[in-house]
XYZ file of C-alpha atoms in Angstrom:
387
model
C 0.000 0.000 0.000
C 2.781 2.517 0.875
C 4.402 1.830 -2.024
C 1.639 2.480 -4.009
C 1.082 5.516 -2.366
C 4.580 6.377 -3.731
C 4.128 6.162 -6.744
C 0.696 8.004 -6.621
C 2.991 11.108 -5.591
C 5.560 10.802 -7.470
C 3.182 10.655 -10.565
C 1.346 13.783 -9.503
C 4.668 15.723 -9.029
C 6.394 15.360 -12.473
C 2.963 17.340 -14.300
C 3.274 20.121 -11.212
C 7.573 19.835 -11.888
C 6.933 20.387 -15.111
C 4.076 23.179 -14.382
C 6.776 25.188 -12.410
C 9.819 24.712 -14.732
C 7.135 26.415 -17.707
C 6.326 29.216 -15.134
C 9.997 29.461 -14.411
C 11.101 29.606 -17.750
C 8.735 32.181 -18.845
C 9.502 34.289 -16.007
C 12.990 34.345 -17.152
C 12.261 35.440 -20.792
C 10.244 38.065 -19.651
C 12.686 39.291 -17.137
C 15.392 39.167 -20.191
C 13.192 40.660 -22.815
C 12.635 43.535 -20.612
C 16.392 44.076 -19.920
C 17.076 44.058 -23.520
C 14.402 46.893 -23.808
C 15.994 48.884 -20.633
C 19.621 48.681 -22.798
C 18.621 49.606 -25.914
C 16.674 52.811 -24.960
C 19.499 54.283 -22.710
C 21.877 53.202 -25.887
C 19.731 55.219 -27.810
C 18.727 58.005 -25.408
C 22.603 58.160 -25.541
C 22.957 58.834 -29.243
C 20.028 61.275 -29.186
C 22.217 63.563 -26.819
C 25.141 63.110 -28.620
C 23.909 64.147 -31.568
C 22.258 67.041 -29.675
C 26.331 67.749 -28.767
C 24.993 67.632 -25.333
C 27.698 65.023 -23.717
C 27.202 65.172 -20.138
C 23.829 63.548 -20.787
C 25.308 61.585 -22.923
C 27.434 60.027 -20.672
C 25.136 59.382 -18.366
C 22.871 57.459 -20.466
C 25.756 55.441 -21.656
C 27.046 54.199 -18.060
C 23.136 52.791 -17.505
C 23.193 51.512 -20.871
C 26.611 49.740 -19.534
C 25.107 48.906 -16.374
C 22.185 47.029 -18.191
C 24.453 45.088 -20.166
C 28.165 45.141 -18.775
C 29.197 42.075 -21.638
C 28.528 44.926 -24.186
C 31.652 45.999 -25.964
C 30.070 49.005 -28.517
C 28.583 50.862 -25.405
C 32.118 50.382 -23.652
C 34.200 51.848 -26.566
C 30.937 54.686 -27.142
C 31.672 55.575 -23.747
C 35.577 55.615 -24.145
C 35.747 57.938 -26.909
C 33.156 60.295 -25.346
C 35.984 60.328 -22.082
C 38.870 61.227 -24.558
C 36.515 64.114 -26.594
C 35.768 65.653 -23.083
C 39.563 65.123 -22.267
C 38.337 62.838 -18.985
C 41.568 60.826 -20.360
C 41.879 58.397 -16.823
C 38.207 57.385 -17.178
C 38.573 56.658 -20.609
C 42.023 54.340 -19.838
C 39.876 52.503 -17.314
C 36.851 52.084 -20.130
C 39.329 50.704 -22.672
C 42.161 48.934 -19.439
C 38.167 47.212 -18.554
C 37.767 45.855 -22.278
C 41.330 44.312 -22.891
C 40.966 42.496 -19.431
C 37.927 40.825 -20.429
C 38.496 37.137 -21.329
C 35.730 36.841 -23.744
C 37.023 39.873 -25.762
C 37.411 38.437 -29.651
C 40.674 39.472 -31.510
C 39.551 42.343 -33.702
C 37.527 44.458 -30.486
C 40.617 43.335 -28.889
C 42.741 45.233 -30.791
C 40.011 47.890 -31.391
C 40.524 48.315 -27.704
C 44.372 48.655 -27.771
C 44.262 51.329 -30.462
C 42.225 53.572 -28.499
C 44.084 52.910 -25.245
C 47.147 53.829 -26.907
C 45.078 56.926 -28.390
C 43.718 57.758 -24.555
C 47.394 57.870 -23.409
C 48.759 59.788 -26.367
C 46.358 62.624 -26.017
C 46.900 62.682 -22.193
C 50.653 63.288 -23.020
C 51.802 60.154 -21.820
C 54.018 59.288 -24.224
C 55.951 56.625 -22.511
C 52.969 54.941 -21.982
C 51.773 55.813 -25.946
C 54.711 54.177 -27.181
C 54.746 51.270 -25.387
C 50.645 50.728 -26.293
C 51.236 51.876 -30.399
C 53.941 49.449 -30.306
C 51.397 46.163 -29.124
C 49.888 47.337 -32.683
C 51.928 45.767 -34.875
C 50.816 43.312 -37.331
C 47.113 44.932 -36.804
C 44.994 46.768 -39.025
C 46.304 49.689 -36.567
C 49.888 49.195 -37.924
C 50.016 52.279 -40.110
C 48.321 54.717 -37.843
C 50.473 53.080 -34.844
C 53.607 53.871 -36.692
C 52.777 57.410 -38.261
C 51.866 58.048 -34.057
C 54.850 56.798 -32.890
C 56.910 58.917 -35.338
C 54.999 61.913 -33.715
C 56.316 60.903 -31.012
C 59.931 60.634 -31.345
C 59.961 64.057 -33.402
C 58.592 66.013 -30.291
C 60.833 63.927 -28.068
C 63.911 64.579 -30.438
C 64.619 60.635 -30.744
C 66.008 61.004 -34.298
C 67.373 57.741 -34.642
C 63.978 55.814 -33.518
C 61.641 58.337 -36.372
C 64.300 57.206 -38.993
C 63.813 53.396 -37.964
C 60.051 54.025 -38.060
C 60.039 56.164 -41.655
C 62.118 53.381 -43.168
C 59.477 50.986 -41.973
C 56.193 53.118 -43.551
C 58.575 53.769 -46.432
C 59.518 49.455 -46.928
C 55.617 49.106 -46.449
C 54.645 51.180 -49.357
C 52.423 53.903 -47.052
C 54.556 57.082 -49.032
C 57.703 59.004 -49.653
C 59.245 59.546 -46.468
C 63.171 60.155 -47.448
C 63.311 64.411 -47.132
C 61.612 63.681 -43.509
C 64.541 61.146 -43.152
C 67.415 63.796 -44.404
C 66.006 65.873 -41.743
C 66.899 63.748 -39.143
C 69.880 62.921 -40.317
C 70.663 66.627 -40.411
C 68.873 67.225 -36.952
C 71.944 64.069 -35.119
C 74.465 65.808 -37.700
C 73.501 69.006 -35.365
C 73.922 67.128 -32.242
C 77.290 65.891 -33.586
C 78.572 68.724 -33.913
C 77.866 70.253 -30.573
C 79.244 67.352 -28.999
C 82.860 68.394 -31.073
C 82.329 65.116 -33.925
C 82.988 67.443 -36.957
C 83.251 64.056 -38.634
C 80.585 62.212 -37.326
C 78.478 65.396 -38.942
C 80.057 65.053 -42.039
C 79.072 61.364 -42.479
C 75.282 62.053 -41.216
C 75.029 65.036 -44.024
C 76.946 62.800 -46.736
C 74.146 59.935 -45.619
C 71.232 62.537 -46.006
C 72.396 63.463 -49.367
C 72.793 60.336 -50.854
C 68.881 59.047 -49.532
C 67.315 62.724 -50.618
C 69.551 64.017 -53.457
C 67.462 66.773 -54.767
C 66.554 67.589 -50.818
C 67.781 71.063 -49.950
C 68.706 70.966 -46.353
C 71.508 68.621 -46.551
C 73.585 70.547 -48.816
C 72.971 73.738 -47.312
C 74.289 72.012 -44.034
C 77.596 70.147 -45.865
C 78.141 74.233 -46.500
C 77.783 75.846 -43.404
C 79.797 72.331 -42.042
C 82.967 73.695 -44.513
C 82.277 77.337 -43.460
C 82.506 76.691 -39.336
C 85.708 74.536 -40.188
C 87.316 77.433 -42.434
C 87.152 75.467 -45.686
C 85.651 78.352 -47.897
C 86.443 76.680 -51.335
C 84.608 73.792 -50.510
C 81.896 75.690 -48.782
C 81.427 77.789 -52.110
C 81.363 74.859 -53.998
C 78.256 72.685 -52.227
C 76.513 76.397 -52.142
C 76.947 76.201 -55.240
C 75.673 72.890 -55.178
C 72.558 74.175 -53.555
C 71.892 76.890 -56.799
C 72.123 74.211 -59.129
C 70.257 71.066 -57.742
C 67.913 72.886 -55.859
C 67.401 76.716 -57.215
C 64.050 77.541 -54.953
C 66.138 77.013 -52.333
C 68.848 80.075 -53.430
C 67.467 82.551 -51.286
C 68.282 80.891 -48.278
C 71.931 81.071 -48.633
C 72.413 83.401 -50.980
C 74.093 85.923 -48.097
C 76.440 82.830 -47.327
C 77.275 82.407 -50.767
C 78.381 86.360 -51.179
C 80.331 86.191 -48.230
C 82.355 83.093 -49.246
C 82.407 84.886 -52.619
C 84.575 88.187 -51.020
C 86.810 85.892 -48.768
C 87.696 83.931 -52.330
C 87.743 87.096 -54.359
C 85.147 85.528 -56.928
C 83.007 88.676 -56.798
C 82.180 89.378 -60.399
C 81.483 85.430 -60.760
C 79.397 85.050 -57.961
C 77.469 88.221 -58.844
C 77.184 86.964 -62.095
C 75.223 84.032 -61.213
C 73.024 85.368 -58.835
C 72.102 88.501 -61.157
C 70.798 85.697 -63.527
C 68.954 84.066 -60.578
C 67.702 87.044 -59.840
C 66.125 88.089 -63.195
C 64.474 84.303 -63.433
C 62.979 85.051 -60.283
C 63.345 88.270 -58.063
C 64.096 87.723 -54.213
C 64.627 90.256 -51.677
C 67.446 88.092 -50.426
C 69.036 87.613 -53.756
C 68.783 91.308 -54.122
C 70.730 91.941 -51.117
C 73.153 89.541 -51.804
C 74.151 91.255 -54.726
C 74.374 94.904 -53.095
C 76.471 93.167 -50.982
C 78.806 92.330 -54.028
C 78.827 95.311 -54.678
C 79.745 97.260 -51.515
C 82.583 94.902 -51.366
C 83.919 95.362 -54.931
C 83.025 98.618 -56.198
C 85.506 98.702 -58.658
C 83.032 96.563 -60.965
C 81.486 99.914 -61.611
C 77.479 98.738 -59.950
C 75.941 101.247 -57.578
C 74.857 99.249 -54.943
C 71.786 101.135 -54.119
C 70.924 101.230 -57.485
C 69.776 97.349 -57.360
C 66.922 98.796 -54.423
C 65.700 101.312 -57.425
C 65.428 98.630 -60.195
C 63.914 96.348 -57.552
C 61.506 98.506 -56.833
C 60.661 99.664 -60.418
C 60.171 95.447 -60.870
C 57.579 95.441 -57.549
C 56.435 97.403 -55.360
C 58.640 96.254 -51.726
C 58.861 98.688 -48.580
C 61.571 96.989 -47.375
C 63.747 97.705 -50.704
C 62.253 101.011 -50.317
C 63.549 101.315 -46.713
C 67.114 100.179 -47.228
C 67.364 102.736 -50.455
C 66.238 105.539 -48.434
C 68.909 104.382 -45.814
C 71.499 105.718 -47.906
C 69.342 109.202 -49.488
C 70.257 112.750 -48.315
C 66.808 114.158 -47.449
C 66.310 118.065 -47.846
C 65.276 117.955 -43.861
C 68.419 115.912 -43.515
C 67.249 116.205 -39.257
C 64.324 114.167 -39.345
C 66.269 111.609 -41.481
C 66.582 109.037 -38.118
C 62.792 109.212 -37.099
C 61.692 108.345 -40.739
C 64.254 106.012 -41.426
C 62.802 104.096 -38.152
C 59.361 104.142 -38.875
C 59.866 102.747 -42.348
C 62.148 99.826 -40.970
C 59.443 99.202 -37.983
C 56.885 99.135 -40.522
C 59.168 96.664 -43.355
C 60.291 94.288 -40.069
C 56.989 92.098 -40.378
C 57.682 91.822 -44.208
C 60.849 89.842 -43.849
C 59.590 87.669 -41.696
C 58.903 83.989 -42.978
C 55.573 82.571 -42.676
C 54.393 78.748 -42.428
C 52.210 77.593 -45.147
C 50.714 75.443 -42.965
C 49.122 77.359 -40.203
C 50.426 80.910 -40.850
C 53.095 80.831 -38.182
C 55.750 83.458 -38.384
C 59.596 83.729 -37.523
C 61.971 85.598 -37.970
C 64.433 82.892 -39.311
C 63.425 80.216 -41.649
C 62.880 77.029 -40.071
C 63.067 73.326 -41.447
C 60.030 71.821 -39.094
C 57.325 74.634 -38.106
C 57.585 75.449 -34.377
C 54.051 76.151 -34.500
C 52.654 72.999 -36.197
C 55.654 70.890 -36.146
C 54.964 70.051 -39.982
C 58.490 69.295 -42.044
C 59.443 72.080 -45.206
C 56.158 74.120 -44.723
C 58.216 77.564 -44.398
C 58.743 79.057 -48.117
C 62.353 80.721 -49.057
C 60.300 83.672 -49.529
C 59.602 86.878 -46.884
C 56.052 87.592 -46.044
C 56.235 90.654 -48.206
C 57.145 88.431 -51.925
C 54.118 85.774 -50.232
């Protein structure tokens, strides 16, 4: 009889089992439907105010979207990215450090996530920390931004050896033309060389940056003033002249060298020669006072020095040619000669200037990389006034 009785209950329990595992079950769908509801509508509430460029409440309706759904990886790198735009750059290292901890991360969010870790620390200015993050990018579909970072890198922290190792890399890899940036750093250690007392040492780095950028004009105008600071001004005149004939755009900016080294050689009427020809291809305030420089020195070749201001001027209008003719007039009030000879040069200063093509920058020396922008050969050999 009991174990009838057993088997009575045990009959009657599997329907009411089964009866509660149904309930159970559809409790559980219905508590997971309406959690997929909850995330999607702060995910969305969260692109409404970003698109409304109103982030705070952005933000906030992405870290309860998060909440909702931590296993998300979109809302974590949504959130990221809005950290970095406000410039909140530790919460966004902790959004991104979350991600790469995550052992259910696949490979390509994975490395999604490093990027922007790496970008987090680089715009934080911790380039240490940058580098070492750009560098985990290799062999990604990051490589070439990772690399073209990292050379940002090593230009503002002067590590010329490290951007030539990279810009050999991107230049191996097909992703452009990067040998005048490498003849600059070549030229940049030929610098450092030099301070240090390596005359030699220079010499090699400039010979090196010549023979990878040939028709680059910085490396020759450096073997020049090399030969000039060592006392060699045969050889110096020769790679200026060097610099005239491979690279003539680049005259101007040694033209006063090359009239100097001229009068110590006592090649006056040669070197004024040349740059009188330059000069009618294409007038340049500093070609035009190289040559009245020429001919202060050697007046015996029968040219008026301040002539060349008064046939400049009849070419183009130019306050500053007009300035350093009237240096040299005899004005009927011959007294009030100083106070308008320094208002006109005041007024002609900002027009020898050079300016960066880039952002507009100005200096009053030319300049290889901008100061401003730090972007390579953006300064013209032109004053603002022939711009």
């Amino acid at each position: 009889m009991d174990f009838e009785l057993g088997i009575g209950w045990i009959l009657l329990g599997l329907p009411l089992a089964f009866v509660l595992g149904w309930f159970a079950s559809r409790f559980d769908l219905r508590q997971m439907r309406l959690e997929n509801r909850q995330a999607p509508k702060a995910y969305f509430r969260g692109l409404n105010f970003l698109l409304n460029e109103q982030q705070d409440q952005a933000i906030d309706a992405f870290i309860e979207a998060v909440q909702n759904d931590p296993d998300t990886s979109e809302l974590h790198f949504a959130l990221g990215n809005l950290f970095r735009r406000r410039g909140e750059y530790e919460r966004a290292v902790r959004v991104h450090q979350h991600l790469l901890s995550r052992g259910d991360l696949g490979r390509v969010d994975r490395e999604r996530a490093q990027h922007a870790l790496a970008l987090d620390y680089l715009k934080a200015g911790l380039l240490d920390r940058a580098e070492e993050a750009l560098r985990r990018l290799e062999g990604t579909p990051f490589e070439e931004q990772a690399r073209l970072a990292l050379l940002a890198i090593y230009e503002r922290s002067r590590d010329w050896q490290q951007a030539a190792a990279i810009t050999e890399k991107l230049t191996a890899s097909g992703q452009g033309d990067f040998t005048a940036r490498l003849a600059h750093y070549l030229c940049e250690q030929a610098h450092a060389r030099m301070a240090t007392g390596q005359p030699d040492a220079a010499r090699a780095l400039i010979e090196e940056a010549i023979a990878k950028a040939p028709r680059a004009p910085r490396p020759r105008i450096e073997l020049a003033l090399l030969e000039r600071r060592q006392g060699r001004d045969r050889e110096a005149y020769a790679a200026l002249r060097q610099v005239e004939e491979v690279v003539p755009a680049a005259l101007p900016l040694v033209a006063q060298a090359l009239a100097d080294t001229a009068i110590a050689l006592g090649e006056v009427p040669q070197a004024r020669e040349r740059l009188a020809a330059r000069y009618a291809e294409d007038a340049s305030l500093d070609l035009l006072e190289a040559i009245v420089a020429l001919d202060r020195a050697a007046p015996q070749t029968g040219h008026d020095a301040r002539e060349s201001y008064v046939r400049h001027l009849e070419r183009e209008p130019s306050l500053v040619a007009a300035a350093r003719w009237l240096a040299g007039e005899t004005l009927t009030h011959e007294k009030f000669h100083p106070q308008v000879q320094r208002a006109l040069d005041q007024a002609a200063k900002p027009l020898t200037r050079y300016r960066c093509a880039a952002c507009g920058f100005e200096a009053n020396q030319h300049f290889w990389q901008c100061p401003g922008c730090q972007t390579w050969d953006s300064y013209p050999a032109r004053r603002v006034e022939e711009l």
